[in-house]
């Protein structure tokens, strides 16, 4: 796998733009999940409250039926109460005692009806207390979920910002210094300084730019060397011609004298 500086500049820019979006999607997903959990708790609490209210209504209607309906019908009401009480977590001991009275199919006397009324009153109070306890528990759980979800979202947001900043700094560090180095090399070549040593250690666009500068520098150095060699050759030839001219002049003067 290529190192980060070896990746194409466009690829790094795409990564820099995509990374925050991915983190944002993750944050949104966590928020949606937290909202879903809160809604589930709310639905559960509302469902439990509805069951508690219907059970309490059945207890009240059973109280009103005492002395008005047949014992068998009252026993049916009590039989219907037992699973409902179990579903909301209320003890069904009073119902069992009442079923022992009305399950015989014989009308209860006044004292038994008064006792049944008291038992049903205590049962209704137990249901009310259970409803309040469930509501308080659901509210506390929802508040705890909301607080933990908010804290988690804040932590993830901070981590996302830090990670995004780190990726941006890494991206800038992988682009700006090499680009500044390439500019300095180009300025040196433009000023006639061909002594700069150019090393190419990257395989991205900046690496290809440095490679091109290195080839241009080497090419210009070769041209300058060839020009210098040509000039030196011309100077040597001129010096030789001057020496020959001086020697010819000297001989001509000797012959003339």
CSV table of C-alpha atoms in Angstrom, one decimal:
chain,number,residue,atom,x,y,z
A,1,UNK,CA,0.0,0.0,0.0
A,2,UNK,CA,1.1,3.5,-0.8
A,3,UNK,CA,2.0,5.9,2.1
A,4,UNK,CA,-0.2,9.0,2.5
A,5,UNK,CA,2.3,11.3,0.7
A,6,UNK,CA,2.4,8.9,-2.3
A,7,UNK,CA,-1.3,9.2,-2.9
A,8,UNK,CA,-2.6,11.5,-5.6
A,9,UNK,CA,-3.3,15.0,-4.5
A,10,UNK,CA,-6.9,14.6,-5.8
A,11,UNK,CA,-7.2,11.5,-3.7
A,12,UNK,CA,-6.0,13.2,-0.6
A,13,UNK,CA,-8.4,16.1,-1.2
A,14,UNK,CA,-11.3,13.7,-1.7
A,15,UNK,CA,-10.3,11.9,1.5
A,16,UNK,CA,-10.2,15.3,3.3
A,17,UNK,CA,-13.7,16.1,2.1
A,18,UNK,CA,-15.2,12.7,2.7
A,19,UNK,CA,-13.8,12.1,6.2
A,20,UNK,CA,-15.9,14.8,7.9
A,21,UNK,CA,-19.0,13.6,6.0
A,22,UNK,CA,-18.4,10.1,7.2
A,23,UNK,CA,-18.1,11.2,10.8
A,24,UNK,CA,-21.2,13.4,10.3
A,25,UNK,CA,-23.2,10.4,9.1
A,26,UNK,CA,-21.9,8.4,12.1
A,27,UNK,CA,-23.1,11.2,14.4
A,28,UNK,CA,-26.5,11.4,12.8
A,29,UNK,CA,-26.8,7.6,12.9
A,30,UNK,CA,-26.0,7.6,16.7
A,31,UNK,CA,-28.5,10.4,17.2
A,32,UNK,CA,-31.2,8.5,15.3
A,33,UNK,CA,-30.4,5.4,17.4
A,34,UNK,CA,-30.6,7.3,20.6
A,35,UNK,CA,-33.9,8.8,19.5
A,36,UNK,CA,-35.2,5.3,18.6
A,37,UNK,CA,-34.3,4.0,22.1
A,38,UNK,CA,-36.0,7.0,23.7
A,39,UNK,CA,-39.1,6.4,21.6
A,40,UNK,CA,-39.0,2.7,22.5
A,41,UNK,CA,-38.9,3.5,26.2
A,42,UNK,CA,-41.7,6.0,25.7
A,43,UNK,CA,-43.9,3.4,23.9
A,44,UNK,CA,-43.1,0.9,26.6
A,45,UNK,CA,-44.1,3.4,29.4
A,46,UNK,CA,-47.3,4.4,27.6
A,47,UNK,CA,-48.2,0.7,27.0
A,48,UNK,CA,-47.6,0.0,30.7
A,49,UNK,CA,-49.6,3.0,31.7
A,50,UNK,CA,-52.5,1.9,29.5
A,51,UNK,CA,-52.4,-1.6,31.1
A,52,UNK,CA,-52.4,-0.1,34.6
A,53,UNK,CA,-55.3,2.2,33.8
A,54,UNK,CA,-57.4,-0.7,32.2
A,55,UNK,CA,-56.6,-2.9,35.2
A,56,UNK,CA,-57.6,-0.2,37.6
A,57,UNK,CA,-60.8,0.4,35.7
A,58,UNK,CA,-61.6,-3.3,35.9
A,59,UNK,CA,-61.1,-3.2,39.7
A,60,UNK,CA,-63.5,-0.2,40.0
A,61,UNK,CA,-66.1,-1.9,37.8
A,62,UNK,CA,-65.8,-5.0,39.9
A,63,UNK,CA,-66.4,-3.0,43.0
A,64,UNK,CA,-69.6,-1.6,41.4
A,65,UNK,CA,-70.7,-5.1,40.4
A,66,UNK,CA,-70.5,-6.4,44.0
A,67,UNK,CA,-74.1,-7.2,45.1
A,68,UNK,CA,-75.5,-6.4,41.7
A,69,UNK,CA,-74.2,-9.2,39.5
A,70,UNK,CA,-74.2,-12.9,40.1
A,71,UNK,CA,-71.3,-14.5,41.9
A,72,UNK,CA,-70.2,-16.4,38.8
A,73,UNK,CA,-70.0,-13.1,36.8
A,74,UNK,CA,-68.0,-11.5,39.6
A,75,UNK,CA,-65.7,-14.6,39.7
A,76,UNK,CA,-65.1,-14.1,35.9
A,77,UNK,CA,-64.1,-10.5,36.5
A,78,UNK,CA,-61.7,-11.6,39.2
A,79,UNK,CA,-60.3,-14.3,37.0
A,80,UNK,CA,-59.7,-11.7,34.3
A,81,UNK,CA,-57.9,-9.5,36.9
A,82,UNK,CA,-55.2,-12.1,37.8
A,83,UNK,CA,-53.2,-12.1,34.6
A,84,UNK,CA,-53.5,-8.3,34.3
A,85,UNK,CA,-52.1,-7.8,37.8
A,86,UNK,CA,-49.3,-10.2,37.0
A,87,UNK,CA,-48.5,-8.2,33.9
A,88,UNK,CA,-48.2,-4.9,35.8
A,89,UNK,CA,-46.3,-6.5,38.8
A,90,UNK,CA,-49.0,-6.2,41.5
A,91,UNK,CA,-49.6,-9.0,43.9
A,92,UNK,CA,-52.9,-10.8,43.3
A,93,UNK,CA,-53.5,-12.1,46.9
A,94,UNK,CA,-56.7,-10.0,47.4
A,95,UNK,CA,-58.1,-11.5,44.2
A,96,UNK,CA,-57.4,-15.0,45.3
A,97,UNK,CA,-59.2,-14.4,48.6
A,98,UNK,CA,-62.2,-12.9,46.7
A,99,UNK,CA,-62.3,-15.8,44.3
A,100,UNK,CA,-62.4,-18.1,47.2
A,101,UNK,CA,-65.6,-16.3,48.3
A,102,UNK,CA,-67.3,-15.8,45.0
A,103,UNK,CA,-66.0,-18.9,43.3
A,104,UNK,CA,-68.5,-21.0,45.2
A,105,UNK,CA,-71.4,-19.4,43.2
A,106,UNK,CA,-73.2,-18.4,46.4
A,107,UNK,CA,-74.1,-14.7,47.0
A,108,UNK,CA,-71.8,-13.1,49.6
A,109,UNK,CA,-73.3,-11.7,52.8
A,110,UNK,CA,-73.0,-8.0,53.8
A,111,UNK,CA,-69.8,-8.6,55.8
A,112,UNK,CA,-68.2,-10.5,53.0
A,113,UNK,CA,-69.1,-7.7,50.5
A,114,UNK,CA,-67.7,-5.1,52.8
A,115,UNK,CA,-64.4,-7.1,53.1
A,116,UNK,CA,-64.4,-7.5,49.3
A,117,UNK,CA,-64.8,-3.8,48.9
A,118,UNK,CA,-61.9,-3.1,51.2
A,119,UNK,CA,-59.7,-5.6,49.4
A,120,UNK,CA,-60.6,-4.0,46.0
A,121,UNK,CA,-59.9,-0.5,47.5
A,122,UNK,CA,-56.4,-1.7,48.6
A,123,UNK,CA,-55.9,-3.3,45.3
A,124,UNK,CA,-56.8,-0.1,43.4
A,125,UNK,CA,-54.4,1.8,45.7
A,126,UNK,CA,-51.6,-0.7,45.0
A,127,UNK,CA,-52.2,-0.3,41.2
A,128,UNK,CA,-52.1,3.5,41.5
A,129,UNK,CA,-48.8,3.3,43.5
A,130,UNK,CA,-47.4,0.9,40.9
A,131,UNK,CA,-48.4,3.2,38.1
A,132,UNK,CA,-46.6,6.1,39.8
A,133,UNK,CA,-43.5,4.0,40.4
A,134,UNK,CA,-43.4,2.8,36.8
A,135,UNK,CA,-43.9,6.4,35.5
A,136,UNK,CA,-41.1,7.7,37.7
A,137,UNK,CA,-38.8,4.8,36.7
A,138,UNK,CA,-39.5,5.4,33.0
A,139,UNK,CA,-38.9,9.1,33.4
A,140,UNK,CA,-35.6,8.5,35.2
A,141,UNK,CA,-34.5,5.9,32.6
A,142,UNK,CA,-35.4,8.3,29.7
A,143,UNK,CA,-33.5,11.1,31.4
A,144,UNK,CA,-30.4,8.9,31.9
A,145,UNK,CA,-30.6,7.7,28.3
A,146,UNK,CA,-30.9,11.3,27.0
A,147,UNK,CA,-28.0,12.4,29.2
A,148,UNK,CA,-25.7,9.5,28.1
A,149,UNK,CA,-26.7,9.9,24.5
A,150,UNK,CA,-25.9,13.6,24.6
A,151,UNK,CA,-22.6,13.0,26.3
A,152,UNK,CA,-21.7,10.3,23.7
A,153,UNK,CA,-22.6,12.7,20.8
A,154,UNK,CA,-20.5,15.4,22.3
A,155,UNK,CA,-17.5,13.1,22.7
A,156,UNK,CA,-17.9,11.8,19.1
A,157,UNK,CA,-18.3,15.3,17.8
A,158,UNK,CA,-15.1,16.4,19.6
A,159,UNK,CA,-13.2,13.3,18.3
A,160,UNK,CA,-14.6,14.0,14.8
A,161,UNK,CA,-13.4,17.6,14.9
A,162,UNK,CA,-10.0,16.6,16.2
A,163,UNK,CA,-9.6,13.8,13.6
A,164,UNK,CA,-10.8,16.1,10.8
A,165,UNK,CA,-8.2,18.7,11.9
A,166,UNK,CA,-5.5,16.1,12.1
A,167,UNK,CA,-6.3,14.9,8.6
A,168,UNK,CA,-6.4,18.4,7.3
A,169,UNK,CA,-3.0,19.2,8.9
A,170,UNK,CA,-1.5,16.0,7.5
A,171,UNK,CA,-2.8,16.8,4.1
A,172,UNK,CA,-1.5,20.4,4.2
A,173,UNK,CA,1.9,19.1,5.5
A,174,UNK,CA,2.1,16.7,2.6
A,175,UNK,CA,1.3,19.4,0.0
A,176,UNK,CA,2.6,22.8,1.1
A,177,UNK,CA,6.3,22.1,2.1
A,178,UNK,CA,7.0,20.1,-1.1
A,179,UNK,CA,5.3,22.7,-3.2
A,180,UNK,CA,7.3,25.5,-1.6
A,181,UNK,CA,10.5,23.4,-2.2
A,182,UNK,CA,9.5,23.1,-5.8
A,183,UNK,CA,9.0,26.9,-6.1
A,184,UNK,CA,12.5,27.5,-4.5
A,185,UNK,CA,14.1,25.1,-7.0
A,186,UNK,CA,12.3,26.8,-9.9
A,187,UNK,CA,13.4,30.2,-8.7
A,188,UNK,CA,17.0,28.9,-8.3
A,189,UNK,CA,17.0,27.6,-11.8
A,190,UNK,CA,15.5,30.8,-13.1
A,191,UNK,CA,18.4,32.8,-11.5
A,192,UNK,CA,21.0,30.5,-13.1
A,193,UNK,CA,21.8,28.4,-10.1
A,194,UNK,CA,22.0,24.8,-11.3
A,195,UNK,CA,23.9,23.5,-8.3
A,196,UNK,CA,20.7,22.6,-6.3
A,197,UNK,CA,20.5,18.8,-5.6
A,198,UNK,CA,16.9,17.7,-6.3
A,199,UNK,CA,15.8,14.4,-4.7
A,200,UNK,CA,12.4,12.8,-5.7
A,201,UNK,CA,10.9,10.7,-2.9
A,202,UNK,CA,7.2,11.0,-3.8
A,203,UNK,CA,5.1,9.4,-6.5
A,204,UNK,CA,2.2,11.9,-6.6
A,205,UNK,CA,1.8,15.0,-8.8
A,206,UNK,CA,4.4,16.9,-6.6
A,207,UNK,CA,6.8,14.1,-7.1
A,208,UNK,CA,6.4,14.2,-10.8
A,209,UNK,CA,6.9,18.0,-10.7
A,210,UNK,CA,10.1,17.6,-8.8
A,211,UNK,CA,11.2,14.9,-11.3
A,212,UNK,CA,10.5,17.3,-14.1
A,213,UNK,CA,12.5,20.0,-12.4
A,214,UNK,CA,15.4,17.5,-11.8
A,215,UNK,CA,15.4,16.6,-15.5
A,216,UNK,CA,15.3,20.2,-16.5
A,217,UNK,CA,18.1,21.1,-14.2
A,218,UNK,CA,20.2,18.2,-15.5
A,219,UNK,CA,19.4,19.2,-19.1
A,220,UNK,CA,20.3,22.9,-18.5
A,221,UNK,CA,23.5,21.8,-16.7
A,222,UNK,CA,24.4,19.7,-19.8
A,223,UNK,CA,23.7,22.6,-22.1
A,224,UNK,CA,25.8,24.9,-20.0
A,225,UNK,CA,28.6,22.4,-19.9
A,226,UNK,CA,28.6,22.0,-23.6
A,227,UNK,CA,28.5,25.7,-24.2
A,228,UNK,CA,31.4,26.2,-21.8
A,229,UNK,CA,33.3,23.4,-23.6
A,230,UNK,CA,32.7,25.1,-26.9
A,231,UNK,CA,33.8,28.5,-25.6
A,232,UNK,CA,36.9,27.0,-24.2
A,233,UNK,CA,37.6,25.3,-27.5
A,234,UNK,CA,37.2,28.6,-29.3
A,235,UNK,CA,39.5,30.4,-26.8
A,236,UNK,CA,42.1,27.7,-27.3
A,237,UNK,CA,41.9,28.0,-31.1
A,238,UNK,CA,42.1,31.8,-30.9
A,239,UNK,CA,45.1,31.6,-28.6
A,240,UNK,CA,46.7,29.2,-31.1
A,241,UNK,CA,46.0,31.5,-34.0
A,242,UNK,CA,47.4,34.4,-32.1
A,243,UNK,CA,50.6,32.5,-31.4
A,244,UNK,CA,50.9,31.5,-35.0
A,245,UNK,CA,50.3,35.2,-36.1
A,246,UNK,CA,53.0,36.4,-33.7
A,247,UNK,CA,55.4,33.8,-34.9
A,248,UNK,CA,54.7,34.7,-38.6
A,249,UNK,CA,55.2,38.4,-37.9
A,250,UNK,CA,58.5,37.7,-36.2
A,251,UNK,CA,59.8,35.7,-39.2
A,252,UNK,CA,58.6,38.3,-41.6
A,253,UNK,CA,60.6,41.0,-39.7
A,254,UNK,CA,63.7,38.8,-39.6
A,255,UNK,CA,63.6,38.3,-43.4
A,256,UNK,CA,63.0,41.9,-44.1
A,257,UNK,CA,66.1,42.9,-42.1
